[in-house]
Amino acid sequence: MAKFRVRVSTGEACGAGTWDKVSVSLVGTEGESALLPLDRLGREFSAGAEEDFEVTLPQDVGQVLLLRAHKSLPAQPLLCPPAPDAWFCRWFQLELPQGAALRFPCYQWLEGAGHLVLREGTAKVSWADRHPTLQQQRQKELEVRRAMYSWKNYIQGWPQCLDQMTVKELDLNIKYSVVKNANFYLKAKSAFIELKFKGLLDRTGLWRSLREMRRMFNFHRTPAAEYIYEHWQEDAFFASQFLNGLNPVLIRRCHSLPENFPVTDAMVAPVLGPETNLQAELERGSLFLVDHAILSDIHTNVINGKPQFSAAPMTLLYQRPGHGPLLPLAIQLSQTPGPNSPIFLPSDDKWDWLLAKTWVRYAEFSVHEALTHLLHAHLLPEVFAMATLRQLPHCHPLFKLLIPHIRYTLHINTLARELLIAPGQVVDRSTGLGIEGFSELIKRNMTQLSYTDLCLPEDIQARGVEDIPGYYYRDDGMQIWRAVERFVSEIIGIYYPSDVSVQDDQELQAWVREIFSKGFLDRESSGMPSSLDTREALVKYLTMVIFTCSARHAAVSAGQFDSCVWMPNLPSTMQLPPPTSKGKARPEGFIATLPSVNVTCDVIITLWMLSKEPGDRRPLGTYPDEHFIEEAPKQSIATFQNRLAQISRAIRERNQTLPLPYTYLDPPLIENSVSI
């Protein structure tokens, strides 16, 4: 018989403690012990507590391999027991008479009566586990998780997703915390009540004037939104949003004008000046194109009983020499040139030109919300999360690396399928494309989406925008990409000594294969790997996953409210068709084209909700759950955090010189995961 100490840490979150009884048993090389109650006078396992228990082991189990944590209901129920019976355990630690203490990371909820099987915290790749008991434990853990987190097709042609209908059905380990959930719904309710009280939410008619739209600023205002209101009609600001706005991933260098965009020298001479022409500027590399061709012939919605409209514009931009501003040169609102599809120019009548730019901004809304945001920054991270939970056991170094970056992703995406993209919800009732148009867009993009699109350095190079000035999404994003890449490289260097060790990790290969199959639908033309053969390839792949789940999402999500609260800058629909001639636009026609009052309010409330974390934040590089217990990965984490702090200081120093600071990729403002 041997006495030893068990130290237990309970999480600090609301409801983390339990009144239930907890006991442990030890599994060793010589067998498994009986249940060892963790009991003493008074209440145990309160939220935030770290407690010591002295227990006696009746027999020698040999080298400890596993710890089973058992939770059972009290033998005699209390007179007024608290309602929750779940317990969030951070870790167990065994302090044995001989040898070093053994830490067993948990960081899981245990609901009701049941048990968890935990391993000592040293990360192990599958081929490093030699003992049959440990090998069996890995397999059983994954079998349980695969049954718990199963796939479904939400819409054919989309990436697959978690097979749950509502957030109420979710396992506690993937649900919002009590605090985050309460903040989310309180925020939504306060916004709804305010706009309802003002009589705007139910008003289906047109805005009376641009001045009346300013009332939305009384709802909530930000410095960025105020700047947008002041400058939204300016050409330089219009162009700058392709670089640092909500959708900074479409602009590309133009080496030759598309045949279906017949811009002439005479058209652009007022902007280019008399000493140059289109061909010279094409050769100089100063022309850029934003092409919304994917919107061609897309399905459109019916809102408030009225048919809505869409366009597939092409926008030509010019970068003035000497770090001058990027400027729009020409806009065509369809992919088919001709008498009914004029090319709009800055020299046109003010309202003709403003209307054309507003149609482009509407196209930006549609492509951003359906593709850049929903598909790339939510549906794909859900695939990464699902594959991680289903294919990597807790002890795997890649699980320990990735688990902070999938926190709450399954909750927010399940909620989106309930409240955003379901019939009768926001996308259906307040966007020009509706669910059918969104779905069609996603299916189209799924045939085009490539691995290059998701890897920032390659994407920047492919679009030819390496040297365009004032592109802060690129500048800040590349710094963060390199910091993540360096961090990941260090972690991989610790656990994978060679390329062969990558090839031999069957759990890793199953993870990559499932992402390729469920996320990219086995489409080889995507260039997405279905297996990984080298450490270099693994580092790149993991960097892409972490960057997508954190920085990329922040860049395309955090500014949604800033961009849309002044609705003419980012309309969610258009109620009149695109103009087919010039000289007919008027202020009253411009307002009649924009969304109705209730649609404006519906979208602004939604994007306000989706632009800011409702509490319980974990910024990029913040890892309070210590899944890694070894010194080497801990040192890599500290180095990563220091590098992010340096990047933040540089960004904030630069932003002091900018009229509109670019804050969306400041590391402390980036969430570790897609959680809103």
XYZ file of C-alpha atoms in Angstrom:
676
model
C 0.000 0.000 0.000
C 1.325 3.440 -0.947
C 0.139 6.903 -0.048
C 0.356 9.731 -2.545
C -1.134 13.144 -3.207
C -3.624 14.039 -5.941
C -3.892 17.716 -6.813
C -6.982 18.789 -8.796
C -7.626 22.093 -10.573
C -11.187 23.175 -11.411
C -11.864 25.796 -14.060
C -12.821 29.372 -13.201
C -15.755 29.738 -15.596
C -19.272 30.281 -14.327
C -20.727 26.858 -13.487
C -17.362 25.080 -13.635
C -17.629 23.662 -10.115
C -19.659 20.632 -9.070
C -21.363 19.145 -5.992
C -20.935 15.658 -7.416
C -18.485 13.105 -6.071
C -15.168 12.651 -7.871
C -12.829 9.682 -7.640
C -9.877 8.460 -9.664
C -8.382 5.142 -10.652
C -4.913 4.570 -12.025
C -4.078 2.347 -14.976
C -0.503 1.116 -15.017
C 1.700 -1.466 -16.641
C 0.679 -3.960 -13.911
C -3.075 -3.343 -13.909
C -5.742 -0.881 -12.735
C -6.434 0.272 -9.203
C -9.762 0.399 -7.429
C -11.640 3.720 -7.292
C -9.902 6.219 -5.016
C -12.418 8.784 -3.686
C -11.296 12.412 -3.582
C -13.184 13.452 -0.515
C -12.715 15.568 2.552
C -14.732 17.683 4.958
C -16.640 20.487 3.231
C -17.305 21.158 -0.417
C -14.755 20.167 -3.031
C -14.306 21.221 -6.646
C -15.504 24.809 -6.471
C -14.880 27.032 -9.487
C -11.259 28.199 -9.569
C -10.136 25.862 -6.781
C -6.886 23.886 -6.668
C -7.170 21.186 -4.042
C -4.960 18.450 -2.587
C -6.189 15.008 -1.621
C -4.166 12.290 0.065
C -5.102 8.829 -1.149
C -3.867 5.317 -0.527
C -3.182 2.983 -3.410
C -3.993 -0.562 -2.242
C -1.851 -2.309 -4.842
C 1.102 -1.570 -7.101
C -0.071 -0.848 -10.663
C 3.449 -0.392 -12.027
C 4.313 2.579 -14.203
C 1.261 4.840 -14.398
C -0.094 5.055 -17.941
C -3.585 6.513 -17.568
C -5.779 8.260 -15.030
C -9.522 7.662 -15.043
C -11.563 10.488 -13.513
C -14.999 9.325 -12.327
C -17.889 11.604 -11.398
C -21.010 10.328 -9.653
C -24.027 11.885 -7.987
C -23.885 12.410 -4.212
C -25.079 9.386 -2.225
C -27.580 11.544 -0.342
C -28.885 14.458 -2.411
C -28.641 17.860 -0.776
C -31.822 19.644 0.261
C -31.213 22.412 -2.293
C -28.596 21.180 -4.730
C -27.541 23.597 -7.482
C -29.035 22.877 -10.885
C -25.842 22.358 -12.931
C -24.122 19.011 -12.515
C -21.348 19.550 -15.029
C -17.739 19.973 -13.934
C -14.893 21.621 -15.828
C -11.608 20.036 -14.830
C -8.388 21.752 -15.818
C -5.947 19.064 -14.734
C -4.961 16.382 -12.256
C -1.482 16.047 -10.818
C -0.130 12.941 -9.102
C 2.639 13.462 -6.572
C 4.060 9.970 -6.063
C 6.434 8.933 -3.274
C 9.209 8.448 -5.798
C 9.826 10.269 -9.050
C 8.597 13.553 -10.499
C 4.980 14.685 -10.298
C 2.795 13.599 -13.203
C 0.510 16.253 -14.770
C -2.625 15.030 -16.597
C -4.134 17.911 -18.635
C -7.908 17.695 -19.006
C -9.569 21.023 -19.919
C -12.887 19.297 -20.508
C -16.415 19.328 -19.157
C -17.764 16.167 -17.567
C -21.560 16.164 -17.539
C -23.629 14.026 -15.200
C -22.291 10.697 -13.998
C -19.452 9.421 -16.131
C -15.719 9.240 -16.525
C -12.816 10.618 -18.529
C -9.613 8.815 -19.436
C -6.587 11.103 -19.225
C -2.955 10.666 -20.174
C 0.148 12.175 -18.710
C 0.615 15.436 -20.576
C 3.723 14.784 -22.644
C 2.694 15.121 -26.286
C 3.040 11.925 -28.302
C 2.803 11.278 -32.029
C 1.110 7.959 -32.817
C 4.314 6.127 -33.743
C 5.895 7.159 -30.417
C 3.350 5.210 -28.338
C 4.775 1.712 -27.780
C 2.586 0.312 -25.022
C -0.556 -1.516 -26.233
C -2.694 0.093 -23.518
C -1.774 3.592 -24.750
C -2.342 2.626 -28.364
C -5.785 1.256 -27.502
C -6.612 4.397 -25.542
C -5.873 6.597 -28.582
C -8.171 4.494 -30.750
C -11.019 4.404 -28.214
C -10.842 8.161 -27.658
C -11.176 8.817 -31.379
C -14.001 6.301 -31.740
C -15.980 8.143 -29.060
C -15.310 11.537 -30.636
C -16.207 10.373 -34.139
C -19.553 9.192 -32.825
C -20.082 12.490 -30.989
C -19.011 14.790 -33.861
C -20.431 13.369 -37.087
C -20.586 14.993 -40.518
C -23.583 16.042 -42.571
C -24.295 17.786 -45.865
C -26.060 21.033 -45.002
C -26.339 21.980 -48.681
C -24.998 19.809 -51.479
C -21.859 21.345 -52.964
C -20.887 23.133 -49.725
C -18.197 21.901 -47.335
C -19.673 19.397 -44.915
C -20.397 20.430 -41.330
C -21.337 19.221 -37.846
C -24.493 17.124 -37.753
C -26.446 19.115 -35.156
C -29.562 21.208 -35.666
C -29.346 23.675 -32.751
C -26.798 24.919 -30.240
C -28.912 23.402 -27.444
C -27.883 19.960 -28.707
C -24.151 20.684 -28.577
C -21.729 19.004 -26.223
C -20.601 21.378 -23.459
C -16.999 21.164 -24.666
C -17.842 23.037 -27.872
C -20.535 25.374 -26.516
C -20.186 29.037 -25.641
C -19.445 29.681 -22.003
C -22.336 30.942 -19.863
C -20.853 34.457 -19.883
C -20.264 34.580 -23.630
C -23.715 33.211 -24.383
C -25.441 35.690 -22.057
C -23.505 38.644 -23.479
C -24.331 37.593 -27.032
C -28.094 37.533 -26.479
C -28.148 40.651 -24.296
C -26.329 42.551 -27.028
C -28.767 41.329 -29.668
C -31.800 42.145 -27.553
C -30.613 45.664 -26.706
C -30.048 46.473 -30.385
C -33.403 45.035 -31.386
C -35.292 46.961 -28.696
C -33.556 50.251 -29.540
C -34.386 50.150 -33.254
C -37.866 48.820 -32.569
C -38.485 51.707 -30.184
C -37.341 54.199 -32.817
C -39.891 52.772 -35.249
C -37.262 51.781 -37.807
C -37.237 47.992 -37.572
C -40.753 47.526 -38.946
C -40.698 50.301 -41.547
C -40.706 48.615 -44.945
C -40.589 51.779 -47.017
C -37.710 53.812 -48.415
C -35.482 56.146 -46.481
C -36.684 59.712 -46.928
C -33.194 61.100 -47.496
C -29.524 60.425 -47.002
C -29.729 62.687 -43.994
C -32.325 60.432 -42.375
C -29.986 57.440 -42.758
C -27.641 59.256 -40.426
C -30.022 58.242 -37.614
C -28.341 54.833 -37.616
C -25.292 56.462 -36.027
C -27.395 57.132 -32.940
C -27.619 53.352 -32.551
C -23.863 52.889 -32.241
C -20.863 54.706 -33.654
C -17.162 54.032 -34.052
C -14.309 56.290 -35.229
C -13.969 54.180 -38.388
C -17.695 54.463 -39.131
C -17.546 58.232 -38.682
C -14.607 58.417 -41.097
C -16.483 56.327 -43.671
C -19.499 58.628 -43.421
C -17.301 61.663 -44.080
C -15.404 60.159 -47.030
C -17.616 57.501 -48.659
C -18.188 59.520 -51.854
C -14.468 60.159 -52.450
C -12.789 58.144 -55.197
C -9.601 57.571 -53.207
C -11.548 56.141 -50.271
C -13.676 53.977 -52.575
C -10.485 52.480 -54.024
C -8.780 52.107 -50.651
C -11.503 49.747 -49.459
C -10.259 47.132 -51.933
C -6.983 47.191 -49.987
C -8.009 47.641 -46.379
C -11.764 47.229 -46.245
C -13.902 44.175 -45.615
C -12.886 42.295 -48.745
C -9.159 42.920 -49.314
C -8.615 39.686 -51.264
C -9.976 40.427 -54.769
C -7.793 43.203 -56.162
C -5.137 42.006 -58.609
C -2.631 43.608 -60.957
C -3.929 44.018 -64.506
C -1.429 43.055 -67.232
C -3.908 43.299 -70.090
C -7.423 44.645 -70.278
C -10.121 41.953 -70.484
C -11.751 41.776 -73.897
C -15.153 42.305 -72.315
C -14.050 45.543 -70.643
C -13.338 47.902 -73.605
C -11.890 50.895 -71.788
C -10.233 53.403 -74.129
C -7.483 55.983 -73.681
C -9.965 58.791 -74.229
C -12.138 57.550 -71.380
C -9.368 57.596 -68.789
C -7.307 60.555 -70.016
C -8.805 62.937 -67.402
C -7.312 60.766 -64.636
C -4.147 59.480 -66.328
C -3.166 62.839 -67.807
C -1.848 63.698 -71.271
C 1.647 62.168 -70.956
C 0.659 58.514 -70.644
C -1.913 55.993 -71.843
C -3.418 52.643 -70.925
C -0.762 50.537 -72.632
C 2.060 52.415 -70.960
C 0.435 52.039 -67.560
C -0.242 48.336 -68.158
C 3.436 47.860 -68.933
C 4.401 49.883 -65.884
C 2.186 47.695 -63.698
C 0.135 50.546 -62.283
C -3.327 49.266 -63.269
C -5.398 46.920 -61.096
C -8.652 45.078 -61.614
C -11.452 43.983 -59.309
C -13.726 41.587 -61.172
C -17.002 40.385 -59.657
C -17.682 38.005 -62.540
C -18.767 35.273 -60.136
C -22.005 37.250 -59.641
C -23.048 36.881 -63.291
C -26.665 35.708 -63.642
C -26.898 34.920 -59.931
C -30.279 34.235 -58.341
C -31.828 37.290 -56.669
C -34.247 37.599 -53.797
C -37.710 39.043 -53.161
C -37.875 41.377 -50.131
C -40.994 43.096 -48.793
C -42.787 41.675 -51.813
C -40.427 43.402 -54.282
C -37.889 41.709 -56.576
C -34.270 42.642 -55.885
C -31.412 43.046 -58.358
C -27.733 42.228 -58.730
C -24.804 43.056 -61.003
C -21.402 41.580 -61.863
C -19.223 44.706 -62.167
C -15.648 45.172 -63.321
C -13.593 47.978 -61.779
C -10.333 49.308 -63.209
C -8.022 51.104 -60.768
C -4.921 53.220 -61.194
C -2.011 53.578 -58.786
C -0.534 57.041 -59.183
C 3.271 57.159 -59.242
C 5.170 58.306 -56.186
C 2.926 56.630 -53.611
C -0.110 58.594 -54.694
C -3.573 57.258 -53.885
C -5.167 54.346 -55.703
C -7.999 55.724 -57.854
C -10.873 54.216 -59.845
C -10.608 54.714 -63.588
C -13.674 52.958 -64.947
C -16.611 50.764 -63.891
C -18.711 48.465 -66.056
C -21.707 46.945 -64.278
C -21.954 43.749 -66.321
C -19.680 41.215 -67.958
C -21.193 41.947 -71.385
C -20.230 45.290 -72.951
C -22.619 47.055 -75.254
C -25.111 49.907 -75.564
C -26.988 48.755 -72.458
C -23.833 48.361 -70.388
C -22.003 51.691 -70.452
C -18.604 52.198 -68.881
C -18.954 54.694 -66.054
C -16.162 57.193 -65.450
C -15.089 59.692 -62.778
C -15.766 62.442 -65.330
C -19.453 61.459 -65.576
C -22.267 63.245 -63.810
C -21.875 63.039 -60.015
C -24.943 60.830 -59.461
C -24.160 58.505 -62.376
C -20.677 57.908 -60.979
C -21.826 57.569 -57.370
C -24.519 55.082 -58.358
C -21.993 52.979 -60.304
C -19.623 52.932 -57.323
C -22.497 51.955 -55.031
C -23.326 48.997 -57.283
C -19.715 47.887 -56.886
C -20.018 48.214 -53.112
C -23.157 46.053 -53.223
C -21.213 43.444 -55.200
C -18.530 43.637 -52.513
C -21.178 42.968 -49.847
C -22.467 39.887 -51.669
C -19.074 38.348 -52.420
C -17.708 39.206 -49.005
C -20.600 37.835 -46.960
C -21.120 34.650 -48.981
C -17.525 33.770 -49.855
C -14.794 35.743 -48.089
C -16.616 35.592 -44.755
C -19.062 32.658 -44.681
C -17.228 30.125 -46.853
C -13.550 30.947 -46.319
C -13.660 32.227 -42.730
C -16.426 30.056 -41.209
C -17.240 26.929 -43.184
C -13.605 25.966 -43.827
C -12.540 26.563 -40.190
C -15.443 24.311 -39.187
C -13.951 21.584 -41.369
C -10.571 22.092 -39.671
C -12.284 21.897 -36.265
C -14.250 18.761 -37.086
C -11.246 16.925 -38.509
C -9.155 17.898 -35.468
C -11.739 16.531 -33.038
C -12.306 13.360 -35.044
C -8.757 12.414 -36.068
C -6.327 13.727 -33.434
C -6.357 12.447 -29.821
C -5.747 14.821 -26.918
C -2.167 13.645 -26.506
C -1.224 14.416 -30.121
C 1.038 17.494 -30.423
C -1.076 18.821 -33.283
C -4.243 18.562 -31.195
C -2.515 20.532 -28.440
C -1.376 23.081 -31.023
C -4.744 23.454 -32.752
C -7.349 23.143 -29.990
C -7.108 26.869 -29.007
C -7.761 27.794 -32.642
C -11.045 25.892 -32.960
C -12.595 27.162 -29.708
C -16.326 27.911 -30.100
C -16.196 27.531 -33.907
C -18.762 24.730 -33.948
C -21.063 26.774 -31.705
C -21.052 29.947 -33.808
C -21.476 28.009 -37.057
C -24.362 25.953 -35.688
C -25.911 29.222 -34.511
C -25.420 30.676 -37.994
C -27.341 27.757 -39.486
C -30.130 28.515 -36.994
C -30.297 32.305 -37.157
C -28.519 33.578 -40.287
C -28.682 31.238 -43.259
C -31.884 29.328 -42.460
C -35.182 30.034 -44.278
C -36.837 33.172 -42.958
C -33.673 34.412 -41.254
C -31.405 37.385 -42.006
C -29.830 36.242 -45.283
C -33.240 35.151 -46.551
C -35.153 38.272 -45.571
C -32.601 41.090 -45.943
C -29.989 40.374 -48.644
C -30.368 40.822 -52.366
C -29.240 37.288 -53.166
C -31.077 35.444 -50.408
C -30.218 31.900 -49.355
C -30.531 30.563 -52.888
C -28.121 33.170 -54.264
C -25.655 32.663 -51.403
C -25.780 28.917 -51.957
C -25.182 29.300 -55.678
C -22.228 31.617 -55.055
C -20.641 29.157 -52.622
C -21.061 26.269 -55.059
C -19.447 28.326 -57.833
C -16.524 29.307 -55.636
C -16.032 25.737 -54.443
C -15.082 24.830 -58.030
C -12.454 27.608 -58.056
C -11.105 27.737 -54.506
C -7.441 26.759 -54.266
C -4.804 26.096 -51.645
C -2.987 29.168 -52.994
C -6.005 31.345 -52.096
C -5.651 30.297 -48.452
C -1.874 30.766 -48.172
C -1.301 34.513 -47.845
C 2.241 34.779 -49.303
C 1.236 32.809 -52.403
C -2.079 34.646 -52.722
C -0.339 38.036 -52.622
C 2.116 36.898 -55.273
C -0.571 35.330 -57.474
C -2.561 38.574 -57.462
C 0.563 40.625 -58.203
C 0.047 43.020 -55.303
C 3.398 42.631 -53.526
C 4.382 46.285 -53.914
C 1.178 48.317 -54.058
C 1.560 50.978 -51.327
C -0.799 51.395 -48.418
C -1.952 47.756 -48.425
C -2.068 47.220 -44.669
C -3.977 43.940 -44.864
C -0.999 42.552 -46.767
C 1.655 44.183 -44.576
C 0.155 43.205 -41.220
C -1.056 39.844 -42.476
C 2.399 38.884 -43.732
C 3.969 39.751 -40.384
C 1.454 37.567 -38.577
C 1.810 34.748 -41.132
C 5.582 34.711 -40.616
C 5.199 34.750 -36.812
C 2.755 31.836 -36.920
C 4.982 29.996 -39.390
C 8.028 30.385 -37.129
C 6.054 29.192 -34.098
C 4.653 26.187 -35.957
C 8.095 25.324 -37.335
C 9.511 25.196 -33.804
C 6.695 22.918 -32.587
C 7.096 20.576 -35.557
C 10.847 20.486 -34.987
C 10.262 19.239 -31.435
C 7.999 16.320 -32.322
C 8.906 15.346 -35.894
C 12.620 14.577 -36.336
C 12.390 13.846 -40.073
C 10.164 13.825 -43.138
C 9.641 10.107 -42.604
C 8.179 10.827 -39.162
C 5.549 12.998 -40.876
C 4.746 10.287 -43.407
C 4.455 7.650 -40.668
C 1.994 9.611 -38.519
C -1.243 7.941 -39.534
C -3.397 10.215 -37.378
C -1.936 13.283 -39.064
C -2.490 11.770 -42.508
C -6.112 10.896 -41.624
C -6.638 14.504 -40.460
C -5.329 15.944 -43.734
C -7.283 13.415 -45.789
C -10.553 14.211 -44.004
C -10.117 17.966 -44.572
C -9.510 17.293 -48.275
C -12.538 14.995 -48.499
C -15.107 16.838 -46.366
C -13.943 20.394 -46.911
C -12.769 20.380 -50.509
C -14.987 17.506 -51.642
C -12.051 15.469 -53.016
C -11.410 18.093 -55.717
C -7.793 17.561 -56.804
C -7.807 20.736 -58.926
C -7.956 22.744 -55.673
C -4.301 21.912 -55.036
C -5.299 21.140 -51.442
C -3.094 18.320 -50.130
C -4.690 14.964 -49.349
C -1.488 13.849 -47.616
C 1.701 15.476 -46.351
C 5.168 14.063 -46.943
C 7.611 16.577 -45.462
C 8.041 18.724 -42.381
C 8.119 21.803 -44.607
C 4.748 20.903 -46.133
C 3.305 20.263 -42.674
C 4.510 23.652 -41.376
C 2.913 25.451 -44.327
C -0.357 23.554 -43.921
C -0.628 24.211 -40.184
C 0.269 27.883 -40.681
C -2.566 28.141 -43.193
C -5.018 26.521 -40.758
C -4.082 28.737 -37.794
C -3.951 31.913 -39.909
C -7.358 31.154 -41.468
C -8.948 30.509 -38.073
C -7.531 33.653 -36.489
C -6.042 36.519 -38.510
C -7.908 35.983 -41.762
C -11.233 35.799 -39.954
C -10.443 38.951 -37.980
C -9.494 40.844 -41.147
C -12.793 40.081 -42.901
C -15.116 40.071 -39.888
C -14.153 42.745 -37.358
C -14.892 45.681 -39.683
C -18.357 44.635 -40.793
C -20.226 47.108 -38.621
C -17.768 49.922 -39.374
C -18.361 49.432 -43.105
C -22.128 48.987 -43.055
C -23.568 51.351 -40.437
C -23.445 54.074 -43.087
C -25.527 51.869 -45.364
C -24.797 53.518 -48.765
C -21.185 52.411 -48.327
C -22.173 48.727 -48.174
C -25.791 48.066 -49.187
C -27.061 44.514 -48.725
C -29.387 44.715 -51.718
C -30.512 47.016 -54.535
C -34.208 47.565 -55.264
C -33.904 48.894 -58.819
C -31.952 47.354 -61.729
C -28.474 48.552 -62.705
C -28.505 51.616 -64.959
C -28.311 50.897 -68.681
C -27.504 54.444 -69.735
C -25.915 57.591 -68.415
C -27.394 60.942 -67.475
C -30.525 59.651 -65.739
C -29.389 59.215 -62.137
C -30.897 61.582 -59.593
C -30.758 61.800 -55.773
C -34.295 60.448 -55.403
C -33.517 57.531 -57.738
C -30.332 56.802 -55.823
C -32.277 56.508 -52.552
C -34.988 54.421 -54.225
C -32.319 51.939 -55.320
C -30.960 51.422 -51.800
C -32.363 48.941 -49.250
C -35.531 49.749 -47.335
C -35.445 50.942 -43.737
C -36.260 47.597 -42.099
C -33.714 45.749 -44.251
C -31.046 48.305 -43.346
C -31.754 47.839 -39.639
C -31.858 44.048 -39.868
C -28.445 43.874 -41.538
C -26.829 46.489 -39.302
C -27.963 44.698 -36.126
C -26.582 41.428 -37.487
C -23.230 42.842 -38.523
C -22.926 44.700 -35.222
C -23.367 41.339 -33.507
C -20.775 39.673 -35.738
C -18.128 42.392 -35.544
C -17.124 42.144 -31.899
C -16.550 39.287 -29.487
C -19.229 39.149 -26.746
C -16.761 38.662 -23.897
C -14.726 35.601 -22.913
C -12.003 36.552 -25.393
C -8.704 34.822 -26.059
C -6.474 36.938 -28.325
C -4.067 35.361 -30.764
C -1.236 33.570 -28.947
C -3.077 33.486 -25.614
C -3.135 29.908 -24.308
C -4.445 29.786 -20.706
C -5.250 26.083 -21.092
C -1.821 24.467 -20.742
C -2.124 21.502 -23.062
C 1.638 21.450 -23.609
C 3.514 20.621 -20.395
C 7.072 20.227 -21.744
C 9.529 23.084 -21.489
C 10.407 23.252 -25.207
C 6.883 24.021 -26.537
C 6.294 26.387 -23.604
C 9.372 28.344 -24.638
C 8.135 28.435 -28.242
C 4.795 29.810 -27.059
C 6.553 32.551 -25.065
C 8.664 33.475 -28.103
C 5.540 33.581 -30.276
C 3.797 35.868 -27.789
C 6.790 38.215 -27.704
C 6.858 38.379 -31.489
C 3.138 39.206 -31.618
C 3.694 41.969 -29.055
C 6.429 43.457 -31.275
C 4.112 43.334 -34.292
C 1.380 45.061 -32.294
C 3.680 47.874 -31.220
C 4.765 48.468 -34.830
C 1.151 48.487 -36.067
C 0.037 50.936 -33.390
C 2.963 53.237 -34.097
C 2.135 53.249 -37.822
C -1.573 53.773 -37.159
C -0.828 57.022 -35.344
C 0.158 58.490 -38.723
C -2.927 57.275 -40.633
C -6.171 59.244 -41.036
C -8.019 55.907 -40.825
C -6.017 53.470 -38.673
C -6.003 49.848 -39.827
C -6.613 47.920 -36.603
C -8.180 44.659 -37.710
C -4.877 42.732 -37.691
C -3.461 44.168 -34.481
C -2.678 40.887 -32.612
C -4.422 41.757 -29.304
C -7.608 42.390 -31.320
C -7.409 39.083 -33.206
C -9.263 36.171 -31.632
C -7.460 32.820 -31.529
C -10.408 31.168 -33.249
C -13.568 31.767 -35.263
C -15.928 32.335 -32.362
C -18.282 35.090 -33.566
